[in-house]
PDB file of C-alpha atoms and ligand atoms in Angstrom:
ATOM      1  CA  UNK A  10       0.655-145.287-147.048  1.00 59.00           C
ATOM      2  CA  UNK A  11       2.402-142.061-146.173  1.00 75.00           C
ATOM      3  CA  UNK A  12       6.184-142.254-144.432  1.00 90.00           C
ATOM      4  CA  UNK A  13       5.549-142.625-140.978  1.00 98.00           C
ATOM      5  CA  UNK A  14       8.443-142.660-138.492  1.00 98.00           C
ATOM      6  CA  UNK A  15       8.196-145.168-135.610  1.00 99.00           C
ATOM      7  CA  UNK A  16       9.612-145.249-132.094  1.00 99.00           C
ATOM      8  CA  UNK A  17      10.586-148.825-130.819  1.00 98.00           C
ATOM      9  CA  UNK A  18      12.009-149.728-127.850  1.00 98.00           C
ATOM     10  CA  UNK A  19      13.973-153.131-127.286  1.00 98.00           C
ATOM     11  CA  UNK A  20      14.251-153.408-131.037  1.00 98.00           C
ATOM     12  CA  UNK A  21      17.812-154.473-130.840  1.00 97.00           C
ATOM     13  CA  UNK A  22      16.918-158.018-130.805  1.00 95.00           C
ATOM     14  CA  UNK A  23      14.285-160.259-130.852  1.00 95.00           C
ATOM     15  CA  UNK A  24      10.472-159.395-131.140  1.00 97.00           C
ATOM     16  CA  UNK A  25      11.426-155.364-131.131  1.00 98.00           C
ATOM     17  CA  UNK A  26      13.630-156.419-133.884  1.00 98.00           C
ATOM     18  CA  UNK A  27      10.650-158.313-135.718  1.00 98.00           C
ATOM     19  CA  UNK A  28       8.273-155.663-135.070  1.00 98.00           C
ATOM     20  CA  UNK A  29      10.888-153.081-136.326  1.00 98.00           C
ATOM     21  CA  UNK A  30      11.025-155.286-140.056  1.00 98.00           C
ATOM     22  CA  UNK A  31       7.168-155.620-139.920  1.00 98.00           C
ATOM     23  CA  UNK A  32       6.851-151.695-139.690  1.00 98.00           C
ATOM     24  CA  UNK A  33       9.221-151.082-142.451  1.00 98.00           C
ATOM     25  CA  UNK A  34       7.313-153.055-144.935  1.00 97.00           C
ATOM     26  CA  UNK A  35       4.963-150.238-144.099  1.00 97.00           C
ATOM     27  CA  UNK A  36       7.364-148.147-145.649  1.00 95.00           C
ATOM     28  CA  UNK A  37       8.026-146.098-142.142  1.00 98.00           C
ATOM     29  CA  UNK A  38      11.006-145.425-141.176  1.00 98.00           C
ATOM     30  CA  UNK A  39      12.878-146.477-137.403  1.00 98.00           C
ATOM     31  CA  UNK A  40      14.358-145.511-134.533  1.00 98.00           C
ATOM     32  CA  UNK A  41      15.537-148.204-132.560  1.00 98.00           C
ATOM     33  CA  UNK A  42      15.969-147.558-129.004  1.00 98.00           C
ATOM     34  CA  UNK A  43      17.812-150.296-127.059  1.00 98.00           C
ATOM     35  CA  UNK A  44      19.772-150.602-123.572  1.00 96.00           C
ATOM     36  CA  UNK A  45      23.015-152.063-125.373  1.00 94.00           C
ATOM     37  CA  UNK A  46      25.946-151.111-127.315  1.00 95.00           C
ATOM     38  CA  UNK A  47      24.779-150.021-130.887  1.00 96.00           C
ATOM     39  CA  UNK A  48      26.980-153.295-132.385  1.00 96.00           C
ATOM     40  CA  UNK A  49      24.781-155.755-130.630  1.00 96.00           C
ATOM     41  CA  UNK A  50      21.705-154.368-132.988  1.00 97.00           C
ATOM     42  CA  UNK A  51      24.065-154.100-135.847  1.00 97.00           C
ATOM     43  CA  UNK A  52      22.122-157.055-137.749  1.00 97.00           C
ATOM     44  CA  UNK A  53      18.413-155.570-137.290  1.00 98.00           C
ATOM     45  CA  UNK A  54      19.945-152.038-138.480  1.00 98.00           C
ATOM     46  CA  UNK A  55      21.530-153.670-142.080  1.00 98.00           C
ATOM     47  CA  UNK A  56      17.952-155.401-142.375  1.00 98.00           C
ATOM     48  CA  UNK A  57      16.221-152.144-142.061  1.00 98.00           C
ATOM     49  CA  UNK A  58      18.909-150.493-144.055  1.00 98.00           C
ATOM     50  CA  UNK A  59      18.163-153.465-146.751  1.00 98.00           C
ATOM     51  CA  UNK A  60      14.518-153.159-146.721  1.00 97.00           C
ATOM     52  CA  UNK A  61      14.927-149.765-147.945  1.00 97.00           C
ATOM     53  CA  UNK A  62      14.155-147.380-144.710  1.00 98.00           C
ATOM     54  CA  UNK A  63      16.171-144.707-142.834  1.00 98.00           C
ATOM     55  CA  UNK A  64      16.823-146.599-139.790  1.00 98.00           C
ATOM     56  CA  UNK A  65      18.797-144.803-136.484  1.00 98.00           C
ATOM     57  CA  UNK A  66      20.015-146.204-133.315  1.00 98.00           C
ATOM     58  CA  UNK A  67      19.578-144.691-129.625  1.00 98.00           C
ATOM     59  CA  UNK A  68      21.285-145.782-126.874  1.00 98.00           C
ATOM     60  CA  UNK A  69      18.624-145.100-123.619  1.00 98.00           C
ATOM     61  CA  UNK A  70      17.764-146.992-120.364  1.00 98.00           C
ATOM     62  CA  UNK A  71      13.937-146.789-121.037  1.00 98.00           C
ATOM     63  CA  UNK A  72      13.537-146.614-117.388  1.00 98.00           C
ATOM     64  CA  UNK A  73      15.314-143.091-116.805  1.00 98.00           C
ATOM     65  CA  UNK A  74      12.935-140.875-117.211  1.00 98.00           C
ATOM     66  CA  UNK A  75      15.050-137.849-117.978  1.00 98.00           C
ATOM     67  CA  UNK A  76      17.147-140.174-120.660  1.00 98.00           C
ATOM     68  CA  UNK A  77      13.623-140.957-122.537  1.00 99.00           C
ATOM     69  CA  UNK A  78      12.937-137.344-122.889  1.00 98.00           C
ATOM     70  CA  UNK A  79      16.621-136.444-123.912  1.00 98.00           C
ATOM     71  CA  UNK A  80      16.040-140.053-126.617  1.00 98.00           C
ATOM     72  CA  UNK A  81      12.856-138.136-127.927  1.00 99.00           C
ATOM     73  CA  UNK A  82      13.687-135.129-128.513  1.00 98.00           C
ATOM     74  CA  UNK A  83      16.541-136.250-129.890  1.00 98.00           C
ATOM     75  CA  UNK A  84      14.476-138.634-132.464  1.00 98.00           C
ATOM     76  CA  UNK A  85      11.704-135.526-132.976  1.00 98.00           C
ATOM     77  CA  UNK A  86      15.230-133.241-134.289  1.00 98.00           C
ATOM     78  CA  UNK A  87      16.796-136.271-136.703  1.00 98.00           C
ATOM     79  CA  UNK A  88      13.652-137.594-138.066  1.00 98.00           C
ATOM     80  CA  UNK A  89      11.019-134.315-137.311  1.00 98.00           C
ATOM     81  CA  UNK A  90       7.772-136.527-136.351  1.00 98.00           C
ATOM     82  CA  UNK A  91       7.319-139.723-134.352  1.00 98.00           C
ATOM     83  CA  UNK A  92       3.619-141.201-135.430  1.00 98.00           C
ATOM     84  CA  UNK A  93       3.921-145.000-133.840  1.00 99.00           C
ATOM     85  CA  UNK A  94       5.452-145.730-130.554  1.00 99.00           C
ATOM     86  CA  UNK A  95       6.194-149.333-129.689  1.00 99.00           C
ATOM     87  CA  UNK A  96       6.987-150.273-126.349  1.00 99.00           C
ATOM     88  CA  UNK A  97       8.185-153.515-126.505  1.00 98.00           C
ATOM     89  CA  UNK A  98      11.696-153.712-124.001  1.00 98.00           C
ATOM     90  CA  UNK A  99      11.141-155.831-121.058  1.00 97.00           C
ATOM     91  CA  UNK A 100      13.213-158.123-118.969  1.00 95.00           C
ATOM     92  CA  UNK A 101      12.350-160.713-116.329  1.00 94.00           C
ATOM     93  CA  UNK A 102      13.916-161.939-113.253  1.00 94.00           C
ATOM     94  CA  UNK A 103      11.659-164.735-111.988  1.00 93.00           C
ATOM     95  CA  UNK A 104      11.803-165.987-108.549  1.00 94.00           C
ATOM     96  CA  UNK A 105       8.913-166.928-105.849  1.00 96.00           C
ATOM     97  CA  UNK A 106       8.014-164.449-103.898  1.00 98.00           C
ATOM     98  CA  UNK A 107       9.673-166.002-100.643  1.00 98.00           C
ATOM     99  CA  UNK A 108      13.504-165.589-102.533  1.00 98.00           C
ATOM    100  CA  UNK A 109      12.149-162.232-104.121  1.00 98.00           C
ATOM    101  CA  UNK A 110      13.874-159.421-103.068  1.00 97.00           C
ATOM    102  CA  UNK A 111      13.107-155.702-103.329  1.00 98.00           C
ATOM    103  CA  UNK A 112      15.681-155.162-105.861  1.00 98.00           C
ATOM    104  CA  UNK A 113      14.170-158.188-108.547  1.00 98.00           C
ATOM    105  CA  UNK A 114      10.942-156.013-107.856  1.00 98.00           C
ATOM    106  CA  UNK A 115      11.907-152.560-108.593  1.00 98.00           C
ATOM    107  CA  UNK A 116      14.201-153.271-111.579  1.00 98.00           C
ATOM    108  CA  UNK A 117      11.145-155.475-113.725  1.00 98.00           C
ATOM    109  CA  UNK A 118       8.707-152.994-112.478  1.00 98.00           C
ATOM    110  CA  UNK A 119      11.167-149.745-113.548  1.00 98.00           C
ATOM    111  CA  UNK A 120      12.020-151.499-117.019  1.00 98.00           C
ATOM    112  CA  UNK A 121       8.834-153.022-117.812  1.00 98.00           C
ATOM    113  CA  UNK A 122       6.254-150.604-116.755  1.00 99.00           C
ATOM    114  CA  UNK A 123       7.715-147.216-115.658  1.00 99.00           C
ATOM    115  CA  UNK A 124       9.580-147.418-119.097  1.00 99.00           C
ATOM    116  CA  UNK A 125       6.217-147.132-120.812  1.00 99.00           C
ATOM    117  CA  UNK A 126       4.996-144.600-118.584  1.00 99.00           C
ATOM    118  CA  UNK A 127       8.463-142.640-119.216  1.00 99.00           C
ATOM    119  CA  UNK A 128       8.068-142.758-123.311  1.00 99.00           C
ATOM    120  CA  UNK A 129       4.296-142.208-123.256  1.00 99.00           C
ATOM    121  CA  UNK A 130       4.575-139.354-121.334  1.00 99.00           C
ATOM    122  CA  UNK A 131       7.362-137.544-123.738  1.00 99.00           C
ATOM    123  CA  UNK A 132       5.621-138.806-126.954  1.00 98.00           C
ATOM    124  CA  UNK A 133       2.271-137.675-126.792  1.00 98.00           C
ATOM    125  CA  UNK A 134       2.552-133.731-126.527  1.00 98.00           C
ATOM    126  CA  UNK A 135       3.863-134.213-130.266  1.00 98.00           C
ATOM    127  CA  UNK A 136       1.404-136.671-130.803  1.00 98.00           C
ATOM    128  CA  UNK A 137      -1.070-134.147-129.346  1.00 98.00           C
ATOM    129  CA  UNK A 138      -0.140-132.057-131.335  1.00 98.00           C
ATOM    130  CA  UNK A 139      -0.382-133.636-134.809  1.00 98.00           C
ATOM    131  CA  UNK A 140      -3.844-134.818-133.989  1.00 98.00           C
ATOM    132  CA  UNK A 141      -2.205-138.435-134.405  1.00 98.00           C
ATOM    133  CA  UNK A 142      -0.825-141.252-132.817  1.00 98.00           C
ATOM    134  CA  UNK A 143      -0.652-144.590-132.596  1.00 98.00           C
ATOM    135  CA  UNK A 144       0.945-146.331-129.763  1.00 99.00           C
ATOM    136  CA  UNK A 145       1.169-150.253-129.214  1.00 99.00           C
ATOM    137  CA  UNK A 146       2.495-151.865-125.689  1.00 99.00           C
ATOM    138  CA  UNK A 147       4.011-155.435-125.355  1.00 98.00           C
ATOM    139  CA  UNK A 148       1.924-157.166-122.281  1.00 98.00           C
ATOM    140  CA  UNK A 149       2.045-160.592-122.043  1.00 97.00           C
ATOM    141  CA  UNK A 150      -0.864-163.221-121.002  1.00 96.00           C
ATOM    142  CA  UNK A 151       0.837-163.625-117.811  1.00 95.00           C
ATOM    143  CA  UNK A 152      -0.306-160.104-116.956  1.00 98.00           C
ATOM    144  CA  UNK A 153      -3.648-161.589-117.369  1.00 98.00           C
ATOM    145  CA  UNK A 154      -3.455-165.094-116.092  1.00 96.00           C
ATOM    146  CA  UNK A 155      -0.210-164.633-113.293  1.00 95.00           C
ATOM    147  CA  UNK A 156       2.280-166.899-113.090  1.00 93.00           C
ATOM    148  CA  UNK A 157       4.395-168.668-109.745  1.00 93.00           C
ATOM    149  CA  UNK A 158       7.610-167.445-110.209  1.00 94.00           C
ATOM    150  CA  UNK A 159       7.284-164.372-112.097  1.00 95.00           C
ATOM    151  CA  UNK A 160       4.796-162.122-109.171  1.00 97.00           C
ATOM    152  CA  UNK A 161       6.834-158.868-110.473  1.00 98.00           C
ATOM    153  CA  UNK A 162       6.828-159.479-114.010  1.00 97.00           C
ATOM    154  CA  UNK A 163       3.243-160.292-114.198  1.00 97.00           C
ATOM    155  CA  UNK A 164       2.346-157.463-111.999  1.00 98.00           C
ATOM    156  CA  UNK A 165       4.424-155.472-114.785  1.00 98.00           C
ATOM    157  CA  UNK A 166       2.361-156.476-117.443  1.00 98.00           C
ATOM    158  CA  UNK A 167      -0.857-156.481-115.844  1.00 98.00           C
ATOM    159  CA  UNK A 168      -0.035-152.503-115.218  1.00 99.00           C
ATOM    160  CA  UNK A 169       0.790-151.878-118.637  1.00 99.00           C
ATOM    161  CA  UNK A 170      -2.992-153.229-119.554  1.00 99.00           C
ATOM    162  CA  UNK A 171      -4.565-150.275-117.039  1.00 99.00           C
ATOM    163  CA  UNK A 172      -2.021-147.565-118.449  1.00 99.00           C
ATOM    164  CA  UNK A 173      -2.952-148.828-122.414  1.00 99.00           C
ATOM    165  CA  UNK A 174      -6.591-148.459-121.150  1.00 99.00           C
ATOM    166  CA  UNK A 175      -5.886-145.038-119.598  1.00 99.00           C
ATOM    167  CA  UNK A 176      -4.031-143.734-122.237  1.00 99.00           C
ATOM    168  CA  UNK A 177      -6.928-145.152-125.025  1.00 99.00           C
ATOM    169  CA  UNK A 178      -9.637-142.887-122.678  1.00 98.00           C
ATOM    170  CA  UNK A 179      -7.413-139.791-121.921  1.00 98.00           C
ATOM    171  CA  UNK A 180      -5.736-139.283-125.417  1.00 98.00           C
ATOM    172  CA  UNK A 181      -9.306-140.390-128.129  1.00 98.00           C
ATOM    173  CA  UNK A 182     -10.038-137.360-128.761  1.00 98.00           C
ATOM    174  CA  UNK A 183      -6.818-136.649-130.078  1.00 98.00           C
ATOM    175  CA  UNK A 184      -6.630-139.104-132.693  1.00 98.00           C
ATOM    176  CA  UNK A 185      -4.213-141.133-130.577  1.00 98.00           C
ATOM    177  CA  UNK A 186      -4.755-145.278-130.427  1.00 99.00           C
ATOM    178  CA  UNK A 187      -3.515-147.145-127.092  1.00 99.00           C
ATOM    179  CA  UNK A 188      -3.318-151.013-127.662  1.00 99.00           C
ATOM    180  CA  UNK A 189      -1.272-153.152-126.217  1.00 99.00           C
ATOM    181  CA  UNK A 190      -0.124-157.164-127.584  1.00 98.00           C
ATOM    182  CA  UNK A 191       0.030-160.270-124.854  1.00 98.00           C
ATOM    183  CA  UNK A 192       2.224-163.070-126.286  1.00 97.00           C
ATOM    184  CA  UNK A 193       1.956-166.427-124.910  1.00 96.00           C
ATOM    185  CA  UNK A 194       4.935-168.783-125.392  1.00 93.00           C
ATOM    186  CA  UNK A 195       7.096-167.582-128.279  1.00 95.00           C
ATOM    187  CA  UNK A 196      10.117-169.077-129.939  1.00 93.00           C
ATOM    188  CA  UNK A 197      13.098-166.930-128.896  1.00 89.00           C
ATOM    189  CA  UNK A 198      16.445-167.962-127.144  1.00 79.00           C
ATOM    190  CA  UNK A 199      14.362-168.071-124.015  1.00 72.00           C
ATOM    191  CA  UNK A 200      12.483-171.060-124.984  1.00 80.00           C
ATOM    192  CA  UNK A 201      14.718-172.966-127.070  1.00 82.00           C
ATOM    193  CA  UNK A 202      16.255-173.374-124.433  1.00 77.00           C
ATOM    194  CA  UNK A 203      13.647-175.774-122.784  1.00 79.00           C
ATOM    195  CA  UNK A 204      13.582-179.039-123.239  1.00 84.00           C
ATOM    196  CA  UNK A 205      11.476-181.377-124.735  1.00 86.00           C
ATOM    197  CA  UNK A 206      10.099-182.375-121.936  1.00 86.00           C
ATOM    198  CA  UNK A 207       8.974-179.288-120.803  1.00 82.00           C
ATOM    199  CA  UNK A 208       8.105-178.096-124.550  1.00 84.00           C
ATOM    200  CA  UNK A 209       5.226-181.006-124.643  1.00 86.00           C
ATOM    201  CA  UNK A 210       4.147-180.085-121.497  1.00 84.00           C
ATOM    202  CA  UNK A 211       3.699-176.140-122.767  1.00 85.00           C
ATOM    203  CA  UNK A 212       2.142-177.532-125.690  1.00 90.00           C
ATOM    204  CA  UNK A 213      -0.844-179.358-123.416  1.00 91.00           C
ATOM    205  CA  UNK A 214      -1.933-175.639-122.568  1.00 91.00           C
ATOM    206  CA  UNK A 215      -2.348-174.010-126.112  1.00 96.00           C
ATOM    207  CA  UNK A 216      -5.182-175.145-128.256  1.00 96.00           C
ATOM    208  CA  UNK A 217      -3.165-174.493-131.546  1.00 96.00           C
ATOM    209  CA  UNK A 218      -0.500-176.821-130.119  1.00 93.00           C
ATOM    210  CA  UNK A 219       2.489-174.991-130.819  1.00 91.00           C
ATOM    211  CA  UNK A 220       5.131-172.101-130.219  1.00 93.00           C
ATOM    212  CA  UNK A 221       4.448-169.004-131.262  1.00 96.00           C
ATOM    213  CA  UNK A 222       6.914-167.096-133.757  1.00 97.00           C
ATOM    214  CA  UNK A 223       8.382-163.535-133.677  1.00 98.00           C
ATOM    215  CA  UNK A 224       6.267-162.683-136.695  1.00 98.00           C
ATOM    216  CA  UNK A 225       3.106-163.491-135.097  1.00 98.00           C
ATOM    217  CA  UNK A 226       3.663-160.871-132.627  1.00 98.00           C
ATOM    218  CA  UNK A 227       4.787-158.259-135.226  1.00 98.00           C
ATOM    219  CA  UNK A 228       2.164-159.112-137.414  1.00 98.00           C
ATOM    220  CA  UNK A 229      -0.269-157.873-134.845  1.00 99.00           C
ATOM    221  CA  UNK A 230       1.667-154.892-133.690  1.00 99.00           C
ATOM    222  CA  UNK A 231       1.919-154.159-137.951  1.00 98.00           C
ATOM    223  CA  UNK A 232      -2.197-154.337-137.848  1.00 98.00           C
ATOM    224  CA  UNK A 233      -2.803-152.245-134.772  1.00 98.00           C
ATOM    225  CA  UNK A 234      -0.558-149.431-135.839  1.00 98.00           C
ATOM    226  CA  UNK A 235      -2.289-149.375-139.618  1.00 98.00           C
ATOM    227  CA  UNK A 236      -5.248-147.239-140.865  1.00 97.00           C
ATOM    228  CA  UNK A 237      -7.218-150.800-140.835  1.00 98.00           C
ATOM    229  CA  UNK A 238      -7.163-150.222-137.183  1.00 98.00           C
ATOM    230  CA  UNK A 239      -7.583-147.125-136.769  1.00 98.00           C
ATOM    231  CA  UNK A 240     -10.663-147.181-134.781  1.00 98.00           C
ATOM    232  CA  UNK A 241      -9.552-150.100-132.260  1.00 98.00           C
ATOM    233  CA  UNK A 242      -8.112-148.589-128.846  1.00 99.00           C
ATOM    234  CA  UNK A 243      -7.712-150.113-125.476  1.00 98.00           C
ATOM    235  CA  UNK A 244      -7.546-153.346-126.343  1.00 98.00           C
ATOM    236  CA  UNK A 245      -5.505-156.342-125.315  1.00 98.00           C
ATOM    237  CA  UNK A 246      -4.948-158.579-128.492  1.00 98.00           C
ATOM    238  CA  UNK A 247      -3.452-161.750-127.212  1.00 98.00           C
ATOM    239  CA  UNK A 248      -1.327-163.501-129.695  1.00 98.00           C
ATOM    240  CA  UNK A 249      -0.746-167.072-127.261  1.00 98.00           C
ATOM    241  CA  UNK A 250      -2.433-170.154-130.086  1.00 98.00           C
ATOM    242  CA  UNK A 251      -5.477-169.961-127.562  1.00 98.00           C
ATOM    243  CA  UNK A 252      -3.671-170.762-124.292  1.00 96.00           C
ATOM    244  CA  UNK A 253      -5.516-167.968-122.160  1.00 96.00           C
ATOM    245  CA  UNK A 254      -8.996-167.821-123.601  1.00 95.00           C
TER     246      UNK A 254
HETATM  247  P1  LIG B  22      14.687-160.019-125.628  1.00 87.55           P
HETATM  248  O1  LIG B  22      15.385-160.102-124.309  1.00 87.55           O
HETATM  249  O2  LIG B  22      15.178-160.840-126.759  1.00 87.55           O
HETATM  250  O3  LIG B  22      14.654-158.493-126.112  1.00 87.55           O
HETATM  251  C1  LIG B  22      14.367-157.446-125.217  1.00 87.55           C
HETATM  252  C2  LIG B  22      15.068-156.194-125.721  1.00 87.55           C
HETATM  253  O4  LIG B  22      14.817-155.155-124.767  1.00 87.55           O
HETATM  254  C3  LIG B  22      16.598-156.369-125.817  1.00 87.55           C
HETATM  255  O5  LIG B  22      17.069-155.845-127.042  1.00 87.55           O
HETATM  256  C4  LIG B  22      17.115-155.582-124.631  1.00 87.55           C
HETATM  257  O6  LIG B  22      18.405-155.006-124.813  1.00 87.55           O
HETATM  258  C5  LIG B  22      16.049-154.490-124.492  1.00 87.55           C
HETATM  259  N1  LIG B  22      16.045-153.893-123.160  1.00 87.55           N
HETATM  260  C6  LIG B  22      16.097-154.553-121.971  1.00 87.55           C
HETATM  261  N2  LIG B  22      16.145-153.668-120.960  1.00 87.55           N
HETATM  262  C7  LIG B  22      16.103-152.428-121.526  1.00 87.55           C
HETATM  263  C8  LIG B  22      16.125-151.112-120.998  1.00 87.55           C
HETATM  264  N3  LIG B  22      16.200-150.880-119.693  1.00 87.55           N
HETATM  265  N4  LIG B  22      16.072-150.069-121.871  1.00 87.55           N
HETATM  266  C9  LIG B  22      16.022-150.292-123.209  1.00 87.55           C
HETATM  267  N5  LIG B  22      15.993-151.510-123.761  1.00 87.55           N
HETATM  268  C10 LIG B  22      16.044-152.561-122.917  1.00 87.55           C
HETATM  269  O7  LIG B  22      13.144-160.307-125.305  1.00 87.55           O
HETATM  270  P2  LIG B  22      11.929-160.700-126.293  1.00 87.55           P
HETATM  271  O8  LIG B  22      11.608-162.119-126.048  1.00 87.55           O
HETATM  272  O9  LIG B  22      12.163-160.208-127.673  1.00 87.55           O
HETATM  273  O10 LIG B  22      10.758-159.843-125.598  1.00 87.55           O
HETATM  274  C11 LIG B  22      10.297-158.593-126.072  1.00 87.55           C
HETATM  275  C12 LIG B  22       9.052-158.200-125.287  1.00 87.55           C
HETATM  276  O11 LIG B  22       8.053-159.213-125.429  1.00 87.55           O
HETATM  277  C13 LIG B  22       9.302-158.056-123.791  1.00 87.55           C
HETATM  278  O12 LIG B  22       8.553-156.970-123.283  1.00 87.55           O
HETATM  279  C14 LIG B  22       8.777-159.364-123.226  1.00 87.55           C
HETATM  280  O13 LIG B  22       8.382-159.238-121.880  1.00 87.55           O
HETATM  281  C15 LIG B  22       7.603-159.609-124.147  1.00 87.55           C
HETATM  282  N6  LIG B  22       7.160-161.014-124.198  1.00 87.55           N
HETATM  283  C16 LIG B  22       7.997-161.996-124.668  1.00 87.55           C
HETATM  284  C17 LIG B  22       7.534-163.310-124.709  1.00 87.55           C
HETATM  285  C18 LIG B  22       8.407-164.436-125.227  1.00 87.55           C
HETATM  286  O14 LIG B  22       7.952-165.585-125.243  1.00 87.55           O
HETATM  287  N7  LIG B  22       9.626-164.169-125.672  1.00 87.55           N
HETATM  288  C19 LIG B  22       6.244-163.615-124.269  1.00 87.55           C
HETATM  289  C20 LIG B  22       5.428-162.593-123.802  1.00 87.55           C
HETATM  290  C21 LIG B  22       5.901-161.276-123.781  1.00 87.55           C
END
């Protein structure tokens, strides 16, 4: 495959990070766009350094808008294209809607959804113009199913399905894909720190009877931004062992 150069955001850590490693064995090369200091990504950068691609970090709150266009143009100058745009940051902060407040709101919706919004929007005139794109958005099956305790986080990912879909039917014709990846329960820091108890219970709800892993969610992200999908768009590809079917 030719170099491509992909756009990820949250790739600091975690499934971004994953996704990041899954991309490079794709031989294209990275820029990792994260919220933190550029030391706390320091390990995903020496594996993308390792697996042989040119790998940069950004420092941007994806929910500024006017820092995501400063971060892109930025990227467009040091690398000269951005193909693939991955936007996988996201942060919850679940409570029930009776200890909700309008801050807990704002923040997941700003992060989650607007942050999408923000690097869509400053992506695709280059995309546009290059008659090619391929962007991927991390949903999660509790934007499809909802979830007590989590009203702004699902609502969050539930938007980022109508956005993938909009962006699928306004950008076609440009040679632009809009997908987007729900994970169900995946093995992070999040949910090892559950406890048994509570594991077995999670494990009741998913047909495959297990945890997801990192690399299942890459893996997916890897196919939908390759020429063997090149003519899927707007869809929602859970990756949850079953549990929302
Ligand atoms: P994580 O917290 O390990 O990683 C999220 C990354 O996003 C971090 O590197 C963080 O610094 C970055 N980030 C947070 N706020 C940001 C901001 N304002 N601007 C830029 N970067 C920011 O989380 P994860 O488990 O790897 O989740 C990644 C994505 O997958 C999220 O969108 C999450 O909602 C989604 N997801 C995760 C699971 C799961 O089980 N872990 C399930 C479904 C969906």
């Amino acid at each position: 495959m030719d170099k491509r150069v992909a756009l990820i955001t949250g790739a600091g850590r975690g499934i971004g990070a994953k996704i990041a490693l899954a991309l490079a064995a794709d031989n294209t090369d990275i820029a990792v766009v994260d919220y933190g200091e550029e030391s706390a990504a320091k390990e995903t950068l020496d594996a993308l350094a390792a697996a042989g691609v040119t790998a940069r970090y950004y420092r941007c709150d994806v929910s500024d808008f006017s820092a995501t266009k400063e971060v892109v143009d930025q990227i467009l100058k040091d690398f000269g294209r951005i193909d693939i745009l991955v936007n996988n940051a996201g942060i919850t902060a679940d409570k029930l809607i009776m200890r909700m407040d309008e801050a807990d709101w704002d923040r997941v919706l700003s992060i989650n959804l607007k942050g999408c919004f923000n690097m869509i929007k400053h992506v695709t005139p280059f995309m546009m113009r290059k008659r090619f794109g391929r962007i991927v958005s991390v949903s999660s099956v509790v934007g499809l199913m909802g979830n007590a305790g989590q009203a702004n986080y699902a609502a969050s990912k539930a938007g980022i399905v109508g956005l993938t879909k909009s962006v699928a039917k306004e950008f076609g014709s440009r040679n632009i894909t809009a997908n987007a990846v729900a994970p169900g329960f995946i093995r992070t820091a999040m949910t090892d720190a559950l406890t048994e108890e509570q594991k077995k219970e999670m494990y009741k709800l998913i047909p495959l009877g297990s945890l997801g892993e990192t690399d299942d969610v890459a893996n997916a992200v890897r196919f939908l931004v390759s020429d063997a999908a090149r003519y899927i768009t707007g869809v929602v590809l859970k990756v949850d062992g079953g549990m929302y079917i």
